PDB file of C-alpha atoms in Angstrom:
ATOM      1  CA  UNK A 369      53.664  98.478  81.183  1.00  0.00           C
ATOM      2  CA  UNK A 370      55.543 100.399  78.482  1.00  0.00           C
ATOM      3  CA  UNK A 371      59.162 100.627  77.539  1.00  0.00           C
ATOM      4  CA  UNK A 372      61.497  98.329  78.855  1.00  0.00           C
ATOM      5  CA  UNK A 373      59.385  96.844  80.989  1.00  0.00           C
ATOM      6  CA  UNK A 374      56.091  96.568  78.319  1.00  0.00           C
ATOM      7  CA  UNK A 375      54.840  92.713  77.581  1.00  0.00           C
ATOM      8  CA  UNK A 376      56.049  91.204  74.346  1.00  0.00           C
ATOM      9  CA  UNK A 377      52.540  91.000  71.856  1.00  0.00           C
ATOM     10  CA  UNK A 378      51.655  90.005  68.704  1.00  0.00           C
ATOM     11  CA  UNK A 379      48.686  91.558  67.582  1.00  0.00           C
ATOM     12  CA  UNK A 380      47.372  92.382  70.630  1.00  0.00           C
ATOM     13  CA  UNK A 381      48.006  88.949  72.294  1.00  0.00           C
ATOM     14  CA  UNK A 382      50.328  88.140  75.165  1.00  0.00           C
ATOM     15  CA  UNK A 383      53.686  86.319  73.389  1.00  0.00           C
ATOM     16  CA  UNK A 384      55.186  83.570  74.961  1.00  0.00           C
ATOM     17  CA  UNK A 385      57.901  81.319  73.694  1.00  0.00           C
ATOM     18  CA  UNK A 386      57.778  78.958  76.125  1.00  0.00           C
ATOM     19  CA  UNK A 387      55.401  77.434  78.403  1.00  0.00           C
ATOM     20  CA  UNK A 388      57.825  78.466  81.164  1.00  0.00           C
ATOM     21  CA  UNK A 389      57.282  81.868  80.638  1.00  0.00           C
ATOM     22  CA  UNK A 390      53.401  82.007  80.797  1.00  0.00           C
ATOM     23  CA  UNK A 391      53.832  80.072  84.349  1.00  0.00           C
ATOM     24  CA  UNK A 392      56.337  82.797  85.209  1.00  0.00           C
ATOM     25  CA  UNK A 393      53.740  85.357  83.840  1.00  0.00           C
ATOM     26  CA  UNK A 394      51.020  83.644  85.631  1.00  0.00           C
ATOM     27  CA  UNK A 395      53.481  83.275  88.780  1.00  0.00           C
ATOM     28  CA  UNK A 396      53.560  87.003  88.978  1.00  0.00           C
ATOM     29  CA  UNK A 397      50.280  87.908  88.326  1.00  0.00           C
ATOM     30  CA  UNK A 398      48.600  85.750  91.076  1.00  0.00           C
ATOM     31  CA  UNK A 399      50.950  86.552  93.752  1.00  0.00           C
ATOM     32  CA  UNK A 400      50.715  90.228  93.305  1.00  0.00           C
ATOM     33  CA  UNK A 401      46.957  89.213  93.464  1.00  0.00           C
ATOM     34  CA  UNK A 402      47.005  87.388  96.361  1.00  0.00           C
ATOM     35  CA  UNK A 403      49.194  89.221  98.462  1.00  0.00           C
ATOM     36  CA  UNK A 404      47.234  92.362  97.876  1.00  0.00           C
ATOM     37  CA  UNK A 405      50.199  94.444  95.966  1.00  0.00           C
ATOM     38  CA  UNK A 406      50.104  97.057  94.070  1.00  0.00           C
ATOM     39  CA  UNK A 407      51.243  96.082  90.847  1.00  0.00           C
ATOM     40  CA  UNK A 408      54.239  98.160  90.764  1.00  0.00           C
ATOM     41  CA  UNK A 409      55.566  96.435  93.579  1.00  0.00           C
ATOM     42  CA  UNK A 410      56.588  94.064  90.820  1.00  0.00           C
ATOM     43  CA  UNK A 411      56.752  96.335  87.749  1.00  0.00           C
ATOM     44  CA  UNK A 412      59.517  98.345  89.683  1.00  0.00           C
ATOM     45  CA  UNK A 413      61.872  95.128  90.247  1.00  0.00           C
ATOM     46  CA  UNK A 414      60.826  93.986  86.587  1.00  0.00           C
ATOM     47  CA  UNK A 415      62.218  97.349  85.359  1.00  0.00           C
ATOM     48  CA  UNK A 416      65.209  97.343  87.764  1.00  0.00           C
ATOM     49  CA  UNK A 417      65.869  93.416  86.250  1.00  0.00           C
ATOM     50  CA  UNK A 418      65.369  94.603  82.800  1.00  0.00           C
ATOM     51  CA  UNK A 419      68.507  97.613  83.099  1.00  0.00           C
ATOM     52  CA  UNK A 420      70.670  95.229  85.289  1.00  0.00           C
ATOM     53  CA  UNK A 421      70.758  93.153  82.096  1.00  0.00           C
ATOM     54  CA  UNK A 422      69.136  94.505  79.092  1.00  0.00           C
ATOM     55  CA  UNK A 423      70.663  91.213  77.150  1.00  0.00           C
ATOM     56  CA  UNK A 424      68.984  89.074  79.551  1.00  0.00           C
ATOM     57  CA  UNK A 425      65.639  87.155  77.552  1.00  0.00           C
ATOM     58  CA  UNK A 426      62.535  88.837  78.607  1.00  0.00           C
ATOM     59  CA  UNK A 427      60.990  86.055  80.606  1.00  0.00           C
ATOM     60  CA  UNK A 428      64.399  85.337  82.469  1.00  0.00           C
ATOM     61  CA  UNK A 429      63.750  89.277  83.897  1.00  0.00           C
ATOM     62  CA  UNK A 430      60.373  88.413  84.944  1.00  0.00           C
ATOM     63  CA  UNK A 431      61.728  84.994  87.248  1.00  0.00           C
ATOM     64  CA  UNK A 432      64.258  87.376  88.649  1.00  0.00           C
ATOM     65  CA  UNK A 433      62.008  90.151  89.320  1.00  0.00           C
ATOM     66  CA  UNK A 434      59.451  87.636  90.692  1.00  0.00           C
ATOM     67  CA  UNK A 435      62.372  85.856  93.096  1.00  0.00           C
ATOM     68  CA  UNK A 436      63.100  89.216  94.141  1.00  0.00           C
ATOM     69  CA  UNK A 437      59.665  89.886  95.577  1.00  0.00           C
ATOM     70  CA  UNK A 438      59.538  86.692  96.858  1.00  0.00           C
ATOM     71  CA  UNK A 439      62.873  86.978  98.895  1.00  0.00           C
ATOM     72  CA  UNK A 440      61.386  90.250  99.834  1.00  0.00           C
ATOM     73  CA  UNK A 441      58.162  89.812 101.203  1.00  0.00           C
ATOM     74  CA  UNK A 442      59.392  86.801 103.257  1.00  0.00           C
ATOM     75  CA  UNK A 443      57.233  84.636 101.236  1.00  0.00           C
ATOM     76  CA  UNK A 444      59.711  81.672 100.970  1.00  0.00           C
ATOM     77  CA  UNK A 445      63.491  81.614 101.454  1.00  0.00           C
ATOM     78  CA  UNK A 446      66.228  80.968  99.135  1.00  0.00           C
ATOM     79  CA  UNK A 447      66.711  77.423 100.201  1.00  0.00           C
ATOM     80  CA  UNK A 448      62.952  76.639  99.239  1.00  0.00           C
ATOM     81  CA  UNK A 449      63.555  78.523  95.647  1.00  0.00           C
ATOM     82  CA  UNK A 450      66.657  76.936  95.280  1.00  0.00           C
ATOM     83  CA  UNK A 451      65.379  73.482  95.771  1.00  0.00           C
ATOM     84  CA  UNK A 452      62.493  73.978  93.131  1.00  0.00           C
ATOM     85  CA  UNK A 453      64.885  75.189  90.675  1.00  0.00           C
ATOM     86  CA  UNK A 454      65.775  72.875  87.197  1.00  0.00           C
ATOM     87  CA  UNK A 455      69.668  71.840  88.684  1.00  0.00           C
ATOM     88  CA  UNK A 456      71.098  74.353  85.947  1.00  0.00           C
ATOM     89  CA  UNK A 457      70.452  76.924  87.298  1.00  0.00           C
ATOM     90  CA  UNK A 458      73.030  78.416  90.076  1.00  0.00           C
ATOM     91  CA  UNK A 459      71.557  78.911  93.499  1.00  0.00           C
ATOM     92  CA  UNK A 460      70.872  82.164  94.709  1.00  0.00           C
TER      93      UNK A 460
END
């Protein structure tokens, strides 16, 4: 991925800040995998959560883009994302 869009690295190697965000990277990776997608099916709604909120931390686009697909593809509802949510984070 480049621009916008491109993973944060260091050297060559992935960049996480968090342990959340290489589970969200993870996430994303194996359920484009396993649901046979092409990866732009989630580079597209990464890019589109990127401009919506260029502010927005990196990682925070990539749960967005990643609910999106979810929501999208039918693979679980909103309840069942909102109920594995931390509590401070406002339901969808």
């Amino acid at each position: 991925m480049v621009g916008s869009a491109a993973l944060p690295r260091d050297n060559g190697s992935l960049v996480f800040a968090a342990p959340w965000e290489g589970r969200a990277f993870a996430i994303a990776v194996t359920l484009v995998e396993r649901l046979g997608l092409p990866w732009d099916e989630f580079r597209l709604r990464l890019m589109d959560a990127v401009a919506e909120d260029p502010a927005r931390p990196y990682y925070e686009s990539w749960v967005a883009a990643l609910e999106r697909l979810v929501l999208e593809r039918d693979v679980c509802g909103v309840d069942a994302l909102d109920a594995a949510m931390p509590t401070e984070r406002a339901p969808l």
